[in-house]
Short mmCIF file of C-alpha atoms in Angstrom, two decimals:
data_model
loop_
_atom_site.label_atom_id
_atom_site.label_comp_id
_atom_site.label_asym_id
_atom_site.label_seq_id
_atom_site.Cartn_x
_atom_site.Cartn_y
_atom_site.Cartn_z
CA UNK A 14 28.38 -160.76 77.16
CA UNK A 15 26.57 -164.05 77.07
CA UNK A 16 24.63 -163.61 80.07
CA UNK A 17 23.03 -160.12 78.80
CA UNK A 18 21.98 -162.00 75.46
CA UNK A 19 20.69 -165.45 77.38
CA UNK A 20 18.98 -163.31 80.09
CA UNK A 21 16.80 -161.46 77.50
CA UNK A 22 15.82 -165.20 76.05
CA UNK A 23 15.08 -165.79 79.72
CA UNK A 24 12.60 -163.43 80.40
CA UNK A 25 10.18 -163.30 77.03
CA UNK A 26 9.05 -165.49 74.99
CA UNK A 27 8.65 -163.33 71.81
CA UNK A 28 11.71 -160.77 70.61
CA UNK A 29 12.24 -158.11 68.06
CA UNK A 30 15.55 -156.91 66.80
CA UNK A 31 16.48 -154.34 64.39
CA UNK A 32 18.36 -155.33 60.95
CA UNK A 33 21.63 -154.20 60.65
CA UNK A 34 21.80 -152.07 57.54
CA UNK A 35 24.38 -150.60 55.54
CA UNK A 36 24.97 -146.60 55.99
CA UNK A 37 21.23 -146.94 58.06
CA UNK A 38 22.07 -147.66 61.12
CA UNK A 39 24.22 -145.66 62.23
CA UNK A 40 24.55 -144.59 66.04
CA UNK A 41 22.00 -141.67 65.23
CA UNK A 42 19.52 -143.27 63.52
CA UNK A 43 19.57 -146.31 65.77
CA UNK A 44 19.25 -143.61 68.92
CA UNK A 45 15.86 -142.21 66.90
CA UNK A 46 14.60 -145.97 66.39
CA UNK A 47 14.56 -146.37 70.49
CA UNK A 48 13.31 -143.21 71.42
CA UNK A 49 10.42 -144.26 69.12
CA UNK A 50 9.67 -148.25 69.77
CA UNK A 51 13.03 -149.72 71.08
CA UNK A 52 13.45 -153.37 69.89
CA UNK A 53 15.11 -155.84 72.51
CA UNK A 54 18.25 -156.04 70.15
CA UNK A 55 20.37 -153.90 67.93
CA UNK A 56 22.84 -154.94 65.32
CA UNK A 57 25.42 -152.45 63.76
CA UNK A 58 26.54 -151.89 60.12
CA UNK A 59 29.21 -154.74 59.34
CA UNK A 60 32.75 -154.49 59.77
CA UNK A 61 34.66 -154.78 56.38
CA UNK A 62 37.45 -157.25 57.48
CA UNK A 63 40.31 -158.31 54.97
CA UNK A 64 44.47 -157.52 55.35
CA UNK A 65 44.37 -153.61 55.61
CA UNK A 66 40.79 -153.36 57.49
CA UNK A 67 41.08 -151.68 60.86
CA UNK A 68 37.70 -151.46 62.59
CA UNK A 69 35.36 -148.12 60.83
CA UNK A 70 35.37 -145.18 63.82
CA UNK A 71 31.89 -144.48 63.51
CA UNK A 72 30.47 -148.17 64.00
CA UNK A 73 32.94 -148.52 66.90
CA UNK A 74 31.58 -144.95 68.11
CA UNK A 75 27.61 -146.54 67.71
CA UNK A 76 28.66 -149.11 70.71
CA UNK A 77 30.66 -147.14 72.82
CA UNK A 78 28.10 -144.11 72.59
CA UNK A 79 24.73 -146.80 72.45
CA UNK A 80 22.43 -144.88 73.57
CA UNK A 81 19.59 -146.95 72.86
CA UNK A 82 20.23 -148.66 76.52
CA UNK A 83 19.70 -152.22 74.78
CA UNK A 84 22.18 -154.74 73.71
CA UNK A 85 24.07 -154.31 70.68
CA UNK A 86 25.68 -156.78 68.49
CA UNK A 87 28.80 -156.32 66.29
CA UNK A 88 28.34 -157.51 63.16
CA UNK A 89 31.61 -158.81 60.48
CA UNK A 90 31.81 -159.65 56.91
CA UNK A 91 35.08 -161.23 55.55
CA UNK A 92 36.47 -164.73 55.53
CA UNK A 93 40.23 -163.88 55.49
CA UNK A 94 40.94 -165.84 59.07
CA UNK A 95 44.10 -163.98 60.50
CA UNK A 96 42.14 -160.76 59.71
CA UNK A 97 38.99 -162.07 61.79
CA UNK A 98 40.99 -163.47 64.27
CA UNK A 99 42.37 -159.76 64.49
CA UNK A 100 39.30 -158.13 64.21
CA UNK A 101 37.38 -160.07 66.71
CA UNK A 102 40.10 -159.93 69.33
CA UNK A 103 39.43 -156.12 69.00
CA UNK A 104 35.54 -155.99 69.41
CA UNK A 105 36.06 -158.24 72.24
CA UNK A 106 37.46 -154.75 74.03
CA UNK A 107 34.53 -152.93 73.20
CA UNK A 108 31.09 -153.24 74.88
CA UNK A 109 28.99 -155.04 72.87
CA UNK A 110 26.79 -158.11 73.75
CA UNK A 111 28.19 -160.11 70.96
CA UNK A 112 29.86 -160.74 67.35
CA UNK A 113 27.64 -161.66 64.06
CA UNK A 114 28.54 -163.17 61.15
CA UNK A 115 27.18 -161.61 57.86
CA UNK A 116 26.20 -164.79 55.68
CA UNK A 117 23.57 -163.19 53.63
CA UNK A 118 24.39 -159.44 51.89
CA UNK A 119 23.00 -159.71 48.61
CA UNK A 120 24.97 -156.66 47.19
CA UNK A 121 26.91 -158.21 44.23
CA UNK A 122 30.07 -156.20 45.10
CA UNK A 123 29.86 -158.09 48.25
CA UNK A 124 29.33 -161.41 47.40
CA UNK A 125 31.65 -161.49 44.05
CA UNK A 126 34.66 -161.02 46.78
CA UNK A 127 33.07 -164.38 48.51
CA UNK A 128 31.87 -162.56 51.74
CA UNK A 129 28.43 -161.99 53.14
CA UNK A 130 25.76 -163.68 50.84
CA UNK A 131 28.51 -165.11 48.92
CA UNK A 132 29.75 -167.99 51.57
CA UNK A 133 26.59 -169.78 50.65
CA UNK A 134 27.63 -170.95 47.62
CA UNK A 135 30.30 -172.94 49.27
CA UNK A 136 29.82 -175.01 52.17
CA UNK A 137 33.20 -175.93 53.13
CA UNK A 138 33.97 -172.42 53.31
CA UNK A 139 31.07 -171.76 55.44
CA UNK A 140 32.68 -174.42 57.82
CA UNK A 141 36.14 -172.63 57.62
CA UNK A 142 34.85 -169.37 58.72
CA UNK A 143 32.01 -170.66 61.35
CA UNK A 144 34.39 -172.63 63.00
CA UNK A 145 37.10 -169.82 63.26
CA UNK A 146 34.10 -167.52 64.90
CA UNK A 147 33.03 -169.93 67.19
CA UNK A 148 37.16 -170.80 68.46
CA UNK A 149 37.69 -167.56 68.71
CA UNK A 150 34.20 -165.50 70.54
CA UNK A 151 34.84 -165.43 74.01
CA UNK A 152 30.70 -165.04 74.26
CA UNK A 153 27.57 -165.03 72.14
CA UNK A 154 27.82 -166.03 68.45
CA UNK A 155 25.57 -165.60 66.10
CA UNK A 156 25.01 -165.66 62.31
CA UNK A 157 22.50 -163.91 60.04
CA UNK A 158 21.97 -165.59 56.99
CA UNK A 159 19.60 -166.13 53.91
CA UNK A 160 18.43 -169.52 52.59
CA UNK A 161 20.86 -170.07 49.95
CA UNK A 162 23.17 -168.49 46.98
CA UNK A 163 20.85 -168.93 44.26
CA UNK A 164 18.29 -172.03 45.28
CA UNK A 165 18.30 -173.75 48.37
CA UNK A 166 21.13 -176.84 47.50
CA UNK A 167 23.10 -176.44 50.96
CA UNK A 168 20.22 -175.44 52.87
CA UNK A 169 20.47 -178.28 55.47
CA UNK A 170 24.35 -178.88 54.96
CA UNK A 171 24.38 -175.23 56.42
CA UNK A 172 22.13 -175.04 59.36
CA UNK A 173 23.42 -178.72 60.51
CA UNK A 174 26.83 -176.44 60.38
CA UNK A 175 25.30 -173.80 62.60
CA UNK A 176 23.96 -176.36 65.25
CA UNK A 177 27.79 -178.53 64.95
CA UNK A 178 29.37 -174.98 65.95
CA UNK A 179 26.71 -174.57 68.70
CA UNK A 180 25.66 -170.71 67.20
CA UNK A 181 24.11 -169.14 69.81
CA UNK A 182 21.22 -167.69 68.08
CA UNK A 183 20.57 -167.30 63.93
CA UNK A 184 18.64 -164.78 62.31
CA UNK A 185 17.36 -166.20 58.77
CA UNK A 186 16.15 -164.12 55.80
CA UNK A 187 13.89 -166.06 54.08
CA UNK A 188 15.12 -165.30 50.78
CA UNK A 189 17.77 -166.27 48.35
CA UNK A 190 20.51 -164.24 47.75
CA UNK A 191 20.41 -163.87 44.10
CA UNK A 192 16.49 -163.21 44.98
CA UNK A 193 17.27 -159.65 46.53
CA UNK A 194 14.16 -158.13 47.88
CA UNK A 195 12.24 -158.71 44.69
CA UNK A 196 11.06 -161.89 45.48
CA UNK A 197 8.55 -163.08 47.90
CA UNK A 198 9.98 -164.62 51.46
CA UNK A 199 9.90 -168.65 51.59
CA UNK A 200 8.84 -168.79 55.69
CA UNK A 201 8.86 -172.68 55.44
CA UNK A 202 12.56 -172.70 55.17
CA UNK A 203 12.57 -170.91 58.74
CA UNK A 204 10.53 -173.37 60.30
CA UNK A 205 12.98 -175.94 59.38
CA UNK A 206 15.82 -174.21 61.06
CA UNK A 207 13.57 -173.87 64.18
CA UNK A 208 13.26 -177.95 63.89
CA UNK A 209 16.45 -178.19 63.38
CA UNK A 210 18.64 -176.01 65.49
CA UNK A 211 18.66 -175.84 69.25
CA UNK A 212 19.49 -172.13 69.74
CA UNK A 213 16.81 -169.44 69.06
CA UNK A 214 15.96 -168.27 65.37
CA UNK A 215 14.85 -164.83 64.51
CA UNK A 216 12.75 -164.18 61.70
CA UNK A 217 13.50 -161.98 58.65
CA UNK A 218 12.17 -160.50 55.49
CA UNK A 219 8.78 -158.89 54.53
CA UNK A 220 8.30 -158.15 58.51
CA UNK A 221 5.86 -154.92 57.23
CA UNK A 222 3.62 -154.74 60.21
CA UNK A 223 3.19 -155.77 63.63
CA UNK A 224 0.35 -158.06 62.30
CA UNK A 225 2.81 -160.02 59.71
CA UNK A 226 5.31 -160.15 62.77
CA UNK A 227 2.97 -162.23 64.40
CA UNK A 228 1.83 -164.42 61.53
CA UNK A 229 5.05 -165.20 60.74
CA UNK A 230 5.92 -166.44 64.31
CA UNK A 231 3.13 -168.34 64.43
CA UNK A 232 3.55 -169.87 60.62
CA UNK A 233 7.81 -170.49 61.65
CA UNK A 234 8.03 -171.16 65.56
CA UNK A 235 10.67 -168.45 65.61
CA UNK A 236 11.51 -167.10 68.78
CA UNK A 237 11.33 -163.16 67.48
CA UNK A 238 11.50 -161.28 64.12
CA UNK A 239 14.32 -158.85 62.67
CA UNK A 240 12.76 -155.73 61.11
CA UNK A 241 14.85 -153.90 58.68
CA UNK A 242 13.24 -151.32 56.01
CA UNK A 243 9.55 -151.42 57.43
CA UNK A 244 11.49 -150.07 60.89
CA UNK A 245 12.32 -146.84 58.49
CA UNK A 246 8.99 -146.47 57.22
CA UNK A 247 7.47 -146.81 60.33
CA UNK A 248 9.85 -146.52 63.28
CA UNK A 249 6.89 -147.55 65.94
CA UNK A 250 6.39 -150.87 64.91
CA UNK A 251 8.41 -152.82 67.85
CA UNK A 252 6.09 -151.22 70.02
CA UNK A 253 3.21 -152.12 67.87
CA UNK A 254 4.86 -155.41 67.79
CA UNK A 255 4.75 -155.80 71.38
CA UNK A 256 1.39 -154.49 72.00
CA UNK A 257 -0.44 -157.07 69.54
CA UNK A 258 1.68 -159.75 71.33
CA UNK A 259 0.48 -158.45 74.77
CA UNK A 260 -2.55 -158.08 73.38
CA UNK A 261 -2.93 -154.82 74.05
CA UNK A 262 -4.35 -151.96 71.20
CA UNK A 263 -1.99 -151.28 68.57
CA UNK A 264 -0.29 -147.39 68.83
CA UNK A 265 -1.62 -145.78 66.13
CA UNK A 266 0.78 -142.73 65.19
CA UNK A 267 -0.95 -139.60 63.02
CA UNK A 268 0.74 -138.15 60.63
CA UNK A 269 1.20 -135.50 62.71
CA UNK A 270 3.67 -137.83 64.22
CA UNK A 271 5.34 -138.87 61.03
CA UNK A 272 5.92 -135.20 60.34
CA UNK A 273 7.70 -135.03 63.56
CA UNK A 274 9.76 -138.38 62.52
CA UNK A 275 10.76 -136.66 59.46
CA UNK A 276 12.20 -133.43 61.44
CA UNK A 277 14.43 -136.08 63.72
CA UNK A 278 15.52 -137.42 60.58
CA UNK A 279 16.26 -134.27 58.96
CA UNK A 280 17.92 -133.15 62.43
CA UNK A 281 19.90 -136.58 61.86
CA UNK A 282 21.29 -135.92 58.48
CA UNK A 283 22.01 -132.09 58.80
CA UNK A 284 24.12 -132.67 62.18
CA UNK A 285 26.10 -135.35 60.26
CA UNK A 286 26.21 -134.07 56.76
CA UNK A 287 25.49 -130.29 57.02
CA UNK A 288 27.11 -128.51 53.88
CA UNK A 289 27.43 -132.06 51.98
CA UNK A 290 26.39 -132.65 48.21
CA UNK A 291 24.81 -135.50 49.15
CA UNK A 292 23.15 -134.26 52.21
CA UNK A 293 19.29 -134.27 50.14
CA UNK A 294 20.32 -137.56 49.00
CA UNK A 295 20.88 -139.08 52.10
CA UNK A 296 17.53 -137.62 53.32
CA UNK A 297 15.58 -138.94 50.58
CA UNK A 298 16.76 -142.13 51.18
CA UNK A 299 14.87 -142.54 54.65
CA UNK A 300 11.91 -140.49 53.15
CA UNK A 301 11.53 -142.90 50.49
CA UNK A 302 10.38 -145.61 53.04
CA UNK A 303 7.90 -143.36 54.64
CA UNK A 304 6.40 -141.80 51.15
CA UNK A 305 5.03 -145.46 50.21
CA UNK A 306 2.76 -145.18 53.45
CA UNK A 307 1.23 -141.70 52.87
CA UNK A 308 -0.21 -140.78 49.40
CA UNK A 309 -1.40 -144.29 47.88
CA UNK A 310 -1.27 -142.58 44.03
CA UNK A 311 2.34 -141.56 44.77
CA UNK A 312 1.87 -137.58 44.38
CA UNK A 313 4.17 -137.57 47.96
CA UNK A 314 6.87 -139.47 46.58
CA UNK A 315 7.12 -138.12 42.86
CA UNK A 316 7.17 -134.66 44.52
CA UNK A 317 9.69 -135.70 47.11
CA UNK A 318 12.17 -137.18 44.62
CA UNK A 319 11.91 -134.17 42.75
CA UNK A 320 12.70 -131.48 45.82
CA UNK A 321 16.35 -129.57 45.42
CA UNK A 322 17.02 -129.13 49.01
CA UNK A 323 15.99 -129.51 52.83
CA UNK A 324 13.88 -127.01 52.78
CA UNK A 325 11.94 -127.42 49.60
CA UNK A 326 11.84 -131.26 50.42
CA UNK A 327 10.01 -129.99 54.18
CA UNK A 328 7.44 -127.91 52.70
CA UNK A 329 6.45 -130.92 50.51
CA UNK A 330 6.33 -133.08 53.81
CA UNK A 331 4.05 -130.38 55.55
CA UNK A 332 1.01 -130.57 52.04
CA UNK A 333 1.09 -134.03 52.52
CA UNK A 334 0.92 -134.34 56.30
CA UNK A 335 0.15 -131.30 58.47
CA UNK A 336 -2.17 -129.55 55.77
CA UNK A 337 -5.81 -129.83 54.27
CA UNK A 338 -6.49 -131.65 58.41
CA UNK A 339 -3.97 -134.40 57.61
CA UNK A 340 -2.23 -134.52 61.06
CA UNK A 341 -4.77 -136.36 62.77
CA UNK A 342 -5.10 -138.53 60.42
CA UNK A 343 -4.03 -142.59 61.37
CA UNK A 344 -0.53 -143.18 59.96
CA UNK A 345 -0.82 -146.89 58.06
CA UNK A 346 -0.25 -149.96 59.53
CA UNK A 347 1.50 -151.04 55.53
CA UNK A 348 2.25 -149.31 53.24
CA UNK A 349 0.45 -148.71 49.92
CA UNK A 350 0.20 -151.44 47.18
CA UNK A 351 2.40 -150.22 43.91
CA UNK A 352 4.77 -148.08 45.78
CA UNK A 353 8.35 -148.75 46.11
CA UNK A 354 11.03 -147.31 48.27
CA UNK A 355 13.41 -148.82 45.97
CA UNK A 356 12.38 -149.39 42.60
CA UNK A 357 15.24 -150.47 41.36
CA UNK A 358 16.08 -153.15 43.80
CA UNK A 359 12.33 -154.59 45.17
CA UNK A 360 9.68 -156.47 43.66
CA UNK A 361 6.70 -154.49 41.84
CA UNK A 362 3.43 -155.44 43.90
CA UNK A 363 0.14 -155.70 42.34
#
């Protein structure tokens, strides 16, 4: 396992990984993302470790079936120790290119059980449970964390952990947990871990474009950037990543190409869901991160939102980007100012 991930240090300079989210990516979705703009890295959804945990089917299937043909990382929550010990002894069976600790979920029912994001508020726990991983990973370790609990008070206490426990690489969210996504990303705190820590550092949050990827690298030192929700609004950007790094012109999609995006997706959820209540839902979710990018008064999304079922919800997709000449139009690089995915969970831009 540890050669694969050292190897891809070896040969470039600048990498790109995709964020491991929650019920997004899944072994479908994260198939879609590569056949788009593969990144050089995948991570799954976490494990849920604690006493009556056995690893979830379906995030065990999205390793043994990768079909990305890039390295994927297993990613835990929990801080129970027998339980990880069990857990990781059972990844370490399956073929993945390492094992990463969640430190940074900001989802309250998360955190309130002292897992993910949680761990931050205490730093002796933090050494508990990094010191268990690192005993126990027969091969790469790393940790994906955010800059603190609610301010930045162990900041240094826990990134001098990470280098004690020689991590192998860290992926830092430049946010606070209690921050969310509704607050704006504090990139100096990155650049300290890069000073600090002698593994590699990813960069995350607020990676919208393949333009912010590089400013970011350039403000931190990072050796790459993790992309998380801009990857579903715009599932080209690691290869519009790499071409502004290789300074090459960008890809510019149409959105005759996001229409096509949308189909896989819809392809995506009706072979998994077909027949389920929640099957619309689970489309609109995605579709929200593309609607912020294509009608800048909204129209897309408010209509969108409103839609009953698959069909009514492609017809709306085909006004807005296959009609009136729309297909050849460029697909945005960002998406529009005042929109939000989430509007309930992000910040309100001006």
């Amino acid at each position: 396992m540890k050669n694969q991930i050292n190897e891809m240090f070896e040969k470039k300079s600048f990498l790109t990984a995709l964020a491991p989210m929650q019920d997004v990516t899944t072994k479908a979705f994260m198939s879609i993302i590569a056949s788009y703009s593969a990144p050089d890295l995948f991570v799954t959804e976490f494990f849920r470790v604690h006493g009556n945990s056995k690893l979830e089917a379906h995030i065990v299937d999205s390793i043994q079936d990768n079909q990305t043909n890039r390295p994927i990382m297993a990613q835990i929550i929990g801080e129970s120790l027998p339980d990880l010990t069990r857990a990781i002894k059972d990844l370490h069976e399956l073929n993945i290119a390492g094992v990463d600790l969640n430190m940074g979920c900001p989802a309250p029912k998360v955190y309130k059980k002292n897992v993910g994001g949680g761990l931050l508020r205490d730093p002796s726990e933090s050494e508990r449970v990094i010191a268990h991983f690192r005993e126990n990973i027969q091969g790469v370790f790393s940790v994906k964390l955010r800059i603190g609990f609610e301010d930045d008070r162990y900041f240094d206490k826990i990134i001098d952990l990470l280098r004690q426990y020689e991590v192998d690489f860290v992926t830092l969210h430049a946010r606070t947990v209690k921050g969310g996504y509704r607050t704006d990303p504090s990139y100096e705190y990155i650049s300290r871990a890069v000073n600090t820590l002698d593994c590699p550092v990813f960069a995350n949050g607020d990676v919208t474009s393949a333009y912010k990827a590089k400013d970011v690298i350039e403000l931190t030192g990072a050796r790459g950037v993790m992309v998380g929700r801009s990857a579903i609004r715009n599932p080209w950007i690691f290869r519009q990543i790499d071409d502004l790094i290789n300074e090459r012109a960008i890809y510019r999609p149409t959105l005759g190409n996001v229409r096509e995006y949308v189909q896989a997706l819809v392809d995506m959820t009706t072979n998994t869901h077909a027949g389920s209540k929640n099957e619309i839902g689970i489309l609109k979710k995605f579709i929200n991160f593309i609607g912020i990018a294509i009608d800048p008064k909204g129209g897309f999304l408010k209509k969108m939102r409103r839609s009953q079922n698959v069909d009514e919800l492609l017809a709306i997709c085909d006004v807005y980007l296959i009609e009136l000449g729309n297909s050849e139009r460029l697909f945005p690089l960002e998406s529009y100012n005042g929109l939000l995915a989430r509007p309930n969970r992000e910040k309100k831009l001006s």
